[in-house]
């Protein structure tokens, strides 16, 4: 058998991959101006949430099964959600709490109380700051902002660098990465600089299949096919994160746009094609101008969590093991419609192709075939009455090490040909 020579995750990456689902939270000046990309000219006067409650955001995330929460501390419009010393374009200049509020602090506290991970998004592109035109001056400015965030709010689990608007612009990445390493060595770095996680390449929340954890590059933004500039020719373990807003193409809240709220069915499909393809899902649920998650959005994300639990909390049976074949006896013949596979990724992603078979009336029948497993692969198929399930690894690099093979009867009914194609 060949030896596994591929990449392996760091401890921090492994922990992050186990989190599987996070909530993205776009909140800021845009929330009050019915826009997605402010130009940085809206007055801080407009930032006035009337019932701000970050606990409601974070509790909802937690109840929905999200294990981390990422806030836009500064979006492209340059408005800072914390009272920064770097600019007066921040919450400190707003009427909210007489300028004494701090959205970043409120979210950090709520995440700590609820016991979920906290991450921050700090847009490199800044449409407000005049220094943006002067590369060296802006690099200092950005480093100062990042330092405030890295040092003032406790442990950060992820730092999100958004490439949008930065196409063709160079920042001082060695300095930025040194700051992250010094102040938050455990934080995962999203897609720019020296990333430890990568963008999946679309804003639909879905990963292609296979989506290997090992990659050399990722797309920088929706506005270019260029990679983020970290391509150095060496394949690395950089798992993908799939981000998507719960309202179609609205990262920020807009009045009267409830009709864009994705259906539960759509979100479940997104889950299968993100987490079910071994990636993390970062689902954006945007607070409204009261500073609360809208009731309908909160309800929908809770329904999603509930449905995921309903389908996958209790397996019919499970096993783990090494080698090319793994048998899972189900005892009595029972109906199954899903198999969930996980590799022990601390040893890398070794499986290259596999088949899942079911013992039906004493004979083995193939249910599905796949390639990548990695952190997780969810396979759904038409309900089959079986007395056992068998994993057959068809191709592998090194000895396959399966963390778990689980069979489920999720009662989802027949799977359409279209769903099968997309699995
Ligand atoms: C994009 C941004 O331009 C959007 O406004 C949003 O923040 C999304 C997550 O990333 O690149």
PDB file of C-alpha atoms in Angstrom, residues 107-368:
ATOM      1  CA  UNK A 107     -20.777  40.165  20.526  1.00  0.00           C
ATOM      2  CA  UNK A 108     -17.530  39.004  22.154  1.00  0.00           C
ATOM      3  CA  UNK A 109     -19.269  38.911  25.536  1.00  0.00           C
ATOM      4  CA  UNK A 110     -22.318  37.102  24.181  1.00  0.00           C
ATOM      5  CA  UNK A 111     -20.148  34.467  22.451  1.00  0.00           C
ATOM      6  CA  UNK A 112     -18.175  33.900  25.630  1.00  0.00           C
ATOM      7  CA  UNK A 113     -21.375  33.561  27.666  1.00  0.00           C
ATOM      8  CA  UNK A 114     -22.895  31.138  25.179  1.00  0.00           C
ATOM      9  CA  UNK A 115     -19.635  29.237  24.746  1.00  0.00           C
ATOM     10  CA  UNK A 116     -19.315  29.584  20.979  1.00  0.00           C
ATOM     11  CA  UNK A 117     -16.335  30.770  18.939  1.00  0.00           C
ATOM     12  CA  UNK A 118     -15.984  34.424  17.992  1.00  0.00           C
ATOM     13  CA  UNK A 119     -14.447  35.805  14.824  1.00  0.00           C
ATOM     14  CA  UNK A 120     -14.097  39.171  13.149  1.00  0.00           C
ATOM     15  CA  UNK A 121     -14.284  40.476   9.610  1.00  0.00           C
ATOM     16  CA  UNK A 122     -12.223  43.597   8.938  1.00  0.00           C
ATOM     17  CA  UNK A 123     -12.552  44.765   5.346  1.00  0.00           C
ATOM     18  CA  UNK A 124      -9.174  45.671   3.841  1.00  0.00           C
ATOM     19  CA  UNK A 125     -10.970  47.801   1.241  1.00  0.00           C
ATOM     20  CA  UNK A 126     -12.046  51.033   2.930  1.00  0.00           C
ATOM     21  CA  UNK A 127     -14.167  53.529   0.991  1.00  0.00           C
ATOM     22  CA  UNK A 128     -14.242  56.133   3.757  1.00  0.00           C
ATOM     23  CA  UNK A 129     -10.670  56.499   4.887  1.00  0.00           C
ATOM     24  CA  UNK A 130      -8.761  59.156   2.867  1.00  0.00           C
ATOM     25  CA  UNK A 131      -5.492  57.363   3.683  1.00  0.00           C
ATOM     26  CA  UNK A 132      -6.644  54.495   1.503  1.00  0.00           C
ATOM     27  CA  UNK A 133      -5.111  56.351  -1.441  1.00  0.00           C
ATOM     28  CA  UNK A 134      -1.671  56.229   0.202  1.00  0.00           C
ATOM     29  CA  UNK A 135      -0.530  52.618   0.475  1.00  0.00           C
ATOM     30  CA  UNK A 136       2.022  53.032   3.272  1.00  0.00           C
ATOM     31  CA  UNK A 137      -0.245  55.258   5.368  1.00  0.00           C
ATOM     32  CA  UNK A 138      -3.187  52.907   4.958  1.00  0.00           C
ATOM     33  CA  UNK A 139      -1.078  49.867   5.823  1.00  0.00           C
ATOM     34  CA  UNK A 140      -0.285  51.569   9.154  1.00  0.00           C
ATOM     35  CA  UNK A 141      -3.925  52.481   9.657  1.00  0.00           C
ATOM     36  CA  UNK A 142      -5.138  48.941   8.908  1.00  0.00           C
ATOM     37  CA  UNK A 143      -2.467  47.408  11.150  1.00  0.00           C
ATOM     38  CA  UNK A 144      -3.587  49.703  13.984  1.00  0.00           C
ATOM     39  CA  UNK A 145      -7.244  48.742  13.522  1.00  0.00           C
ATOM     40  CA  UNK A 146      -6.421  45.068  13.403  1.00  0.00           C
ATOM     41  CA  UNK A 147      -4.243  45.357  16.509  1.00  0.00           C
ATOM     42  CA  UNK A 148      -7.131  46.906  18.431  1.00  0.00           C
ATOM     43  CA  UNK A 149      -9.361  44.015  17.456  1.00  0.00           C
ATOM     44  CA  UNK A 150      -6.763  41.324  18.059  1.00  0.00           C
ATOM     45  CA  UNK A 151      -5.860  42.609  21.501  1.00  0.00           C
ATOM     46  CA  UNK A 152      -9.063  44.072  22.918  1.00  0.00           C
ATOM     47  CA  UNK A 153     -11.712  41.380  22.729  1.00  0.00           C
ATOM     48  CA  UNK A 154     -10.362  38.103  24.050  1.00  0.00           C
ATOM     49  CA  UNK A 155      -9.681  35.011  21.965  1.00  0.00           C
ATOM     50  CA  UNK A 156     -10.639  35.143  18.302  1.00  0.00           C
ATOM     51  CA  UNK A 157     -11.314  31.956  16.460  1.00  0.00           C
ATOM     52  CA  UNK A 158     -11.224  33.364  12.958  1.00  0.00           C
ATOM     53  CA  UNK A 159     -10.114  36.506  11.167  1.00  0.00           C
ATOM     54  CA  UNK A 160     -11.988  37.071   7.931  1.00  0.00           C
ATOM     55  CA  UNK A 161     -10.159  38.928   5.159  1.00  0.00           C
ATOM     56  CA  UNK A 162     -12.573  39.799   2.372  1.00  0.00           C
ATOM     57  CA  UNK A 163     -10.958  40.235  -1.032  1.00  0.00           C
ATOM     58  CA  UNK A 164     -13.817  42.291  -2.504  1.00  0.00           C
ATOM     59  CA  UNK A 165     -12.731  45.705  -3.733  1.00  0.00           C
ATOM     60  CA  UNK A 166      -9.092  44.779  -3.229  1.00  0.00           C
ATOM     61  CA  UNK A 167      -8.547  43.284  -6.667  1.00  0.00           C
ATOM     62  CA  UNK A 168      -5.102  44.440  -7.797  1.00  0.00           C
ATOM     63  CA  UNK A 169      -4.306  46.112  -4.457  1.00  0.00           C
ATOM     64  CA  UNK A 170      -1.355  44.920  -2.375  1.00  0.00           C
ATOM     65  CA  UNK A 171      -1.451  45.153   1.423  1.00  0.00           C
ATOM     66  CA  UNK A 172       1.375  44.495   3.826  1.00  0.00           C
ATOM     67  CA  UNK A 173       0.512  40.846   4.409  1.00  0.00           C
ATOM     68  CA  UNK A 174       3.751  39.887   6.175  1.00  0.00           C
ATOM     69  CA  UNK A 175       3.001  42.537   8.778  1.00  0.00           C
ATOM     70  CA  UNK A 176      -0.679  41.641   9.033  1.00  0.00           C
ATOM     71  CA  UNK A 177       0.126  37.961   9.486  1.00  0.00           C
ATOM     72  CA  UNK A 178       2.773  38.754  12.099  1.00  0.00           C
ATOM     73  CA  UNK A 179       0.112  40.637  14.076  1.00  0.00           C
ATOM     74  CA  UNK A 180      -2.271  37.703  13.921  1.00  0.00           C
ATOM     75  CA  UNK A 181       0.473  35.251  14.893  1.00  0.00           C
ATOM     76  CA  UNK A 182       1.595  37.421  17.797  1.00  0.00           C
ATOM     77  CA  UNK A 183      -1.777  38.296  19.274  1.00  0.00           C
ATOM     78  CA  UNK A 184      -4.079  35.448  18.192  1.00  0.00           C
ATOM     79  CA  UNK A 185      -1.922  32.483  17.229  1.00  0.00           C
ATOM     80  CA  UNK A 186      -4.906  30.131  17.372  1.00  0.00           C
ATOM     81  CA  UNK A 187      -7.082  32.165  14.995  1.00  0.00           C
ATOM     82  CA  UNK A 188      -7.853  30.733  11.594  1.00  0.00           C
ATOM     83  CA  UNK A 189      -7.080  33.098   8.718  1.00  0.00           C
ATOM     84  CA  UNK A 190      -9.611  33.359   5.927  1.00  0.00           C
ATOM     85  CA  UNK A 191      -8.371  33.464   2.346  1.00  0.00           C
ATOM     86  CA  UNK A 192      -5.782  36.267   2.257  1.00  0.00           C
ATOM     87  CA  UNK A 193      -2.216  36.740   3.440  1.00  0.00           C
ATOM     88  CA  UNK A 194      -1.141  33.353   4.764  1.00  0.00           C
ATOM     89  CA  UNK A 195      -4.555  31.721   4.948  1.00  0.00           C
ATOM     90  CA  UNK A 196      -5.319  28.586   6.897  1.00  0.00           C
ATOM     91  CA  UNK A 197      -8.835  28.346   5.454  1.00  0.00           C
ATOM     92  CA  UNK A 198     -10.006  29.251   1.980  1.00  0.00           C
ATOM     93  CA  UNK A 199     -13.051  30.658   0.268  1.00  0.00           C
ATOM     94  CA  UNK A 200     -15.077  28.080  -1.600  1.00  0.00           C
ATOM     95  CA  UNK A 201     -15.360  30.486  -4.529  1.00  0.00           C
ATOM     96  CA  UNK A 202     -19.044  31.430  -4.614  1.00  0.00           C
ATOM     97  CA  UNK A 203     -21.588  33.129  -2.368  1.00  0.00           C
ATOM     98  CA  UNK A 204     -24.185  30.377  -2.611  1.00  0.00           C
ATOM     99  CA  UNK A 205     -22.827  28.464   0.372  1.00  0.00           C
ATOM    100  CA  UNK A 206     -22.100  25.367  -1.662  1.00  0.00           C
ATOM    101  CA  UNK A 207     -18.950  23.422  -2.393  1.00  0.00           C
ATOM    102  CA  UNK A 208     -18.304  21.491  -5.553  1.00  0.00           C
ATOM    103  CA  UNK A 209     -17.777  17.782  -5.122  1.00  0.00           C
ATOM    104  CA  UNK A 210     -15.126  16.700  -4.534  1.00  0.00           C
ATOM    105  CA  UNK A 211     -13.791  19.650  -2.559  1.00  0.00           C
ATOM    106  CA  UNK A 212     -10.420  18.426  -1.295  1.00  0.00           C
ATOM    107  CA  UNK A 213      -8.911  20.028   1.796  1.00  0.00           C
ATOM    108  CA  UNK A 214      -5.576  20.256   0.104  1.00  0.00           C
ATOM    109  CA  UNK A 215      -5.225  23.164  -2.301  1.00  0.00           C
ATOM    110  CA  UNK A 216      -2.724  25.615  -3.705  1.00  0.00           C
ATOM    111  CA  UNK A 217      -4.957  28.610  -4.268  1.00  0.00           C
ATOM    112  CA  UNK A 218      -8.461  29.992  -4.002  1.00  0.00           C
ATOM    113  CA  UNK A 219     -10.450  32.627  -5.776  1.00  0.00           C
ATOM    114  CA  UNK A 220     -10.003  36.118  -4.304  1.00  0.00           C
ATOM    115  CA  UNK A 221     -13.500  37.541  -4.731  1.00  0.00           C
ATOM    116  CA  UNK A 222     -16.696  37.489  -6.750  1.00  0.00           C
ATOM    117  CA  UNK A 223     -15.189  40.103  -9.031  1.00  0.00           C
ATOM    118  CA  UNK A 224     -12.171  38.242 -10.279  1.00  0.00           C
ATOM    119  CA  UNK A 225     -11.105  34.736 -11.073  1.00  0.00           C
ATOM    120  CA  UNK A 226      -7.622  35.551  -9.859  1.00  0.00           C
ATOM    121  CA  UNK A 227      -6.416  33.753  -6.776  1.00  0.00           C
ATOM    122  CA  UNK A 228      -5.809  35.485  -3.500  1.00  0.00           C
ATOM    123  CA  UNK A 229      -2.092  35.822  -4.073  1.00  0.00           C
ATOM    124  CA  UNK A 230      -0.999  33.098  -1.719  1.00  0.00           C
ATOM    125  CA  UNK A 231      -0.275  30.603  -4.445  1.00  0.00           C
ATOM    126  CA  UNK A 232       3.268  29.447  -3.825  1.00  0.00           C
ATOM    127  CA  UNK A 233       3.094  26.162  -5.620  1.00  0.00           C
ATOM    128  CA  UNK A 234       2.970  24.020  -2.484  1.00  0.00           C
ATOM    129  CA  UNK A 235      -0.309  22.252  -1.807  1.00  0.00           C
ATOM    130  CA  UNK A 236      -1.437  22.944   1.753  1.00  0.00           C
ATOM    131  CA  UNK A 237      -4.232  21.858   4.040  1.00  0.00           C
ATOM    132  CA  UNK A 238      -6.610  24.828   3.657  1.00  0.00           C
ATOM    133  CA  UNK A 239     -10.181  23.645   4.185  1.00  0.00           C
ATOM    134  CA  UNK A 240     -12.940  25.606   2.469  1.00  0.00           C
ATOM    135  CA  UNK A 241     -15.591  27.737   4.120  1.00  0.00           C
ATOM    136  CA  UNK A 242     -18.903  28.220   2.285  1.00  0.00           C
ATOM    137  CA  UNK A 243     -20.563  31.572   2.992  1.00  0.00           C
ATOM    138  CA  UNK A 244     -24.093  32.537   2.006  1.00  0.00           C
ATOM    139  CA  UNK A 245     -26.723  35.010   3.198  1.00  0.00           C
ATOM    140  CA  UNK A 246     -30.047  33.612   4.435  1.00  0.00           C
ATOM    141  CA  UNK A 247     -31.810  36.220   2.263  1.00  0.00           C
ATOM    142  CA  UNK A 248     -30.873  35.884  -1.370  1.00  0.00           C
ATOM    143  CA  UNK A 249     -27.917  38.179  -2.171  1.00  0.00           C
ATOM    144  CA  UNK A 250     -28.560  40.412   0.830  1.00  0.00           C
ATOM    145  CA  UNK A 251     -25.695  40.320   3.295  1.00  0.00           C
ATOM    146  CA  UNK A 252     -27.180  43.301   5.152  1.00  0.00           C
ATOM    147  CA  UNK A 253     -30.765  43.695   6.269  1.00  0.00           C
ATOM    148  CA  UNK A 254     -33.078  45.685   4.006  1.00  0.00           C
ATOM    149  CA  UNK A 255     -36.638  46.762   4.810  1.00  0.00           C
ATOM    150  CA  UNK A 256     -39.452  44.888   3.089  1.00  0.00           C
ATOM    151  CA  UNK A 257     -37.234  42.165   1.651  1.00  0.00           C
ATOM    152  CA  UNK A 258     -38.581  39.167   3.602  1.00  0.00           C
ATOM    153  CA  UNK A 259     -39.501  37.508   0.318  1.00  0.00           C
ATOM    154  CA  UNK A 260     -35.800  36.851  -0.218  1.00  0.00           C
ATOM    155  CA  UNK A 261     -35.599  34.592   2.799  1.00  0.00           C
ATOM    156  CA  UNK A 262     -34.429  31.177   1.636  1.00  0.00           C
ATOM    157  CA  UNK A 263     -36.777  28.274   2.230  1.00  0.00           C
ATOM    158  CA  UNK A 264     -35.910  25.553   4.704  1.00  0.00           C
ATOM    159  CA  UNK A 265     -35.664  23.127   1.825  1.00  0.00           C
ATOM    160  CA  UNK A 266     -33.110  25.326   0.091  1.00  0.00           C
ATOM    161  CA  UNK A 267     -31.053  25.709   3.256  1.00  0.00           C
ATOM    162  CA  UNK A 268     -31.034  21.968   3.837  1.00  0.00           C
ATOM    163  CA  UNK A 269     -29.763  21.531   0.310  1.00  0.00           C
ATOM    164  CA  UNK A 270     -27.029  24.099   1.047  1.00  0.00           C
ATOM    165  CA  UNK A 271     -26.131  22.136   4.191  1.00  0.00           C
ATOM    166  CA  UNK A 272     -25.776  18.890   2.228  1.00  0.00           C
ATOM    167  CA  UNK A 273     -23.570  20.620  -0.324  1.00  0.00           C
ATOM    168  CA  UNK A 274     -21.335  22.396   2.211  1.00  0.00           C
ATOM    169  CA  UNK A 275     -21.043  20.394   5.438  1.00  0.00           C
ATOM    170  CA  UNK A 276     -22.059  17.306   3.491  1.00  0.00           C
ATOM    171  CA  UNK A 277     -19.106  17.894   1.174  1.00  0.00           C
ATOM    172  CA  UNK A 278     -16.657  18.205   4.064  1.00  0.00           C
ATOM    173  CA  UNK A 279     -16.601  22.027   4.286  1.00  0.00           C
ATOM    174  CA  UNK A 280     -17.782  24.518   6.878  1.00  0.00           C
ATOM    175  CA  UNK A 281     -20.977  26.491   6.344  1.00  0.00           C
ATOM    176  CA  UNK A 282     -21.027  30.165   7.349  1.00  0.00           C
ATOM    177  CA  UNK A 283     -24.644  31.271   7.135  1.00  0.00           C
ATOM    178  CA  UNK A 284     -25.276  35.003   7.302  1.00  0.00           C
ATOM    179  CA  UNK A 285     -28.291  36.163   9.299  1.00  0.00           C
ATOM    180  CA  UNK A 286     -28.400  39.950   9.374  1.00  0.00           C
ATOM    181  CA  UNK A 287     -29.816  41.979  12.269  1.00  0.00           C
ATOM    182  CA  UNK A 288     -32.288  44.693  11.305  1.00  0.00           C
ATOM    183  CA  UNK A 289     -32.287  48.406  12.146  1.00  0.00           C
ATOM    184  CA  UNK A 290     -33.676  47.677  15.613  1.00  0.00           C
ATOM    185  CA  UNK A 291     -30.504  45.701  16.273  1.00  0.00           C
ATOM    186  CA  UNK A 292     -32.394  42.396  16.422  1.00  0.00           C
ATOM    187  CA  UNK A 293     -32.519  39.411  14.100  1.00  0.00           C
ATOM    188  CA  UNK A 294     -35.843  39.688  12.284  1.00  0.00           C
ATOM    189  CA  UNK A 295     -38.330  37.154  13.661  1.00  0.00           C
ATOM    190  CA  UNK A 296     -38.786  35.355  10.330  1.00  0.00           C
ATOM    191  CA  UNK A 297     -35.048  34.972   9.787  1.00  0.00           C
ATOM    192  CA  UNK A 298     -34.472  33.793  13.342  1.00  0.00           C
ATOM    193  CA  UNK A 299     -37.297  31.282  12.984  1.00  0.00           C
ATOM    194  CA  UNK A 300     -35.851  29.968   9.709  1.00  0.00           C
ATOM    195  CA  UNK A 301     -32.366  29.430  11.060  1.00  0.00           C
ATOM    196  CA  UNK A 302     -33.810  27.651  14.101  1.00  0.00           C
ATOM    197  CA  UNK A 303     -35.859  25.438  11.787  1.00  0.00           C
ATOM    198  CA  UNK A 304     -32.676  24.583   9.934  1.00  0.00           C
ATOM    199  CA  UNK A 305     -30.916  23.565  13.149  1.00  0.00           C
ATOM    200  CA  UNK A 306     -33.938  21.544  14.194  1.00  0.00           C
ATOM    201  CA  UNK A 307     -34.142  19.701  10.876  1.00  0.00           C
ATOM    202  CA  UNK A 308     -30.432  18.885  10.906  1.00  0.00           C
ATOM    203  CA  UNK A 309     -30.816  17.472  14.411  1.00  0.00           C
ATOM    204  CA  UNK A 310     -33.918  15.552  13.416  1.00  0.00           C
ATOM    205  CA  UNK A 311     -32.092  13.918  10.525  1.00  0.00           C
ATOM    206  CA  UNK A 312     -28.675  13.312  12.000  1.00  0.00           C
ATOM    207  CA  UNK A 313     -28.690  13.377  15.806  1.00  0.00           C
ATOM    208  CA  UNK A 314     -29.355   9.653  16.273  1.00  0.00           C
ATOM    209  CA  UNK A 315     -27.803   7.109  13.920  1.00  0.00           C
ATOM    210  CA  UNK A 316     -29.202   3.625  13.459  1.00  0.00           C
ATOM    211  CA  UNK A 317     -25.697   2.326  14.078  1.00  0.00           C
ATOM    212  CA  UNK A 318     -22.113   3.458  13.793  1.00  0.00           C
ATOM    213  CA  UNK A 319     -18.599   2.146  13.644  1.00  0.00           C
ATOM    214  CA  UNK A 320     -15.045   3.229  12.911  1.00  0.00           C
ATOM    215  CA  UNK A 321     -11.848   1.530  11.816  1.00  0.00           C
ATOM    216  CA  UNK A 322      -8.947   1.255   9.444  1.00  0.00           C
ATOM    217  CA  UNK A 323      -8.455  -0.553   6.201  1.00  0.00           C
ATOM    218  CA  UNK A 324     -10.186  -0.929   2.876  1.00  0.00           C
ATOM    219  CA  UNK A 325     -13.427  -2.404   4.171  1.00  0.00           C
ATOM    220  CA  UNK A 326     -15.628  -1.479   7.045  1.00  0.00           C
ATOM    221  CA  UNK A 327     -18.751  -3.377   7.999  1.00  0.00           C
ATOM    222  CA  UNK A 328     -21.661  -1.926   9.930  1.00  0.00           C
ATOM    223  CA  UNK A 329     -24.217  -4.463  11.099  1.00  0.00           C
ATOM    224  CA  UNK A 330     -27.694  -3.042  11.602  1.00  0.00           C
ATOM    225  CA  UNK A 331     -29.183  -6.069  13.387  1.00  0.00           C
ATOM    226  CA  UNK A 332     -32.740  -6.337  12.157  1.00  0.00           C
ATOM    227  CA  UNK A 333     -33.376  -5.347   8.583  1.00  0.00           C
ATOM    228  CA  UNK A 334     -34.156  -1.648   8.743  1.00  0.00           C
ATOM    229  CA  UNK A 335     -34.758   1.182   6.336  1.00  0.00           C
ATOM    230  CA  UNK A 336     -31.850   3.527   5.785  1.00  0.00           C
ATOM    231  CA  UNK A 337     -31.582   6.598   3.577  1.00  0.00           C
ATOM    232  CA  UNK A 338     -28.294   8.264   4.583  1.00  0.00           C
ATOM    233  CA  UNK A 339     -24.751   7.265   5.305  1.00  0.00           C
ATOM    234  CA  UNK A 340     -22.378   9.757   6.886  1.00  0.00           C
ATOM    235  CA  UNK A 341     -18.659   9.125   6.595  1.00  0.00           C
ATOM    236  CA  UNK A 342     -15.791  10.886   8.341  1.00  0.00           C
ATOM    237  CA  UNK A 343     -12.088  10.303   7.979  1.00  0.00           C
ATOM    238  CA  UNK A 344      -9.708  10.733  10.891  1.00  0.00           C
ATOM    239  CA  UNK A 345      -8.293  13.838   9.238  1.00  0.00           C
ATOM    240  CA  UNK A 346      -5.428  14.311  11.667  1.00  0.00           C
ATOM    241  CA  UNK A 347      -3.853  11.686   9.394  1.00  0.00           C
ATOM    242  CA  UNK A 348      -4.869  13.561   6.247  1.00  0.00           C
ATOM    243  CA  UNK A 349      -7.474  12.824   3.599  1.00  0.00           C
ATOM    244  CA  UNK A 350      -6.546   9.390   2.387  1.00  0.00           C
ATOM    245  CA  UNK A 351      -9.624   8.085   0.664  1.00  0.00           C
ATOM    246  CA  UNK A 352      -9.730   8.854  -3.050  1.00  0.00           C
ATOM    247  CA  UNK A 353     -12.786   6.848  -4.005  1.00  0.00           C
ATOM    248  CA  UNK A 354     -15.248   4.584  -2.270  1.00  0.00           C
ATOM    249  CA  UNK A 355     -18.491   2.707  -2.588  1.00  0.00           C
ATOM    250  CA  UNK A 356     -21.236   2.242  -0.011  1.00  0.00           C
ATOM    251  CA  UNK A 357     -23.092  -1.019  -0.194  1.00  0.00           C
ATOM    252  CA  UNK A 358     -26.112  -2.387   1.626  1.00  0.00           C
ATOM    253  CA  UNK A 359     -26.934  -6.015   2.401  1.00  0.00           C
ATOM    254  CA  UNK A 360     -30.431  -6.459   1.117  1.00  0.00           C
ATOM    255  CA  UNK A 361     -32.052  -9.915   1.291  1.00  0.00           C
ATOM    256  CA  UNK A 362     -28.623 -11.393   1.956  1.00  0.00           C
ATOM    257  CA  UNK A 363     -26.935  -9.863  -1.136  1.00  0.00           C
ATOM    258  CA  UNK A 364     -24.660  -6.834  -1.307  1.00  0.00           C
ATOM    259  CA  UNK A 365     -25.952  -3.995  -3.476  1.00  0.00           C
ATOM    260  CA  UNK A 366     -24.123  -0.777  -4.216  1.00  0.00           C
ATOM    261  CA  UNK A 367     -25.983   2.317  -3.000  1.00  0.00           C
ATOM    262  CA  UNK A 368     -23.607   5.102  -3.945  1.00  0.00           C
TER     263      UNK A 368
END
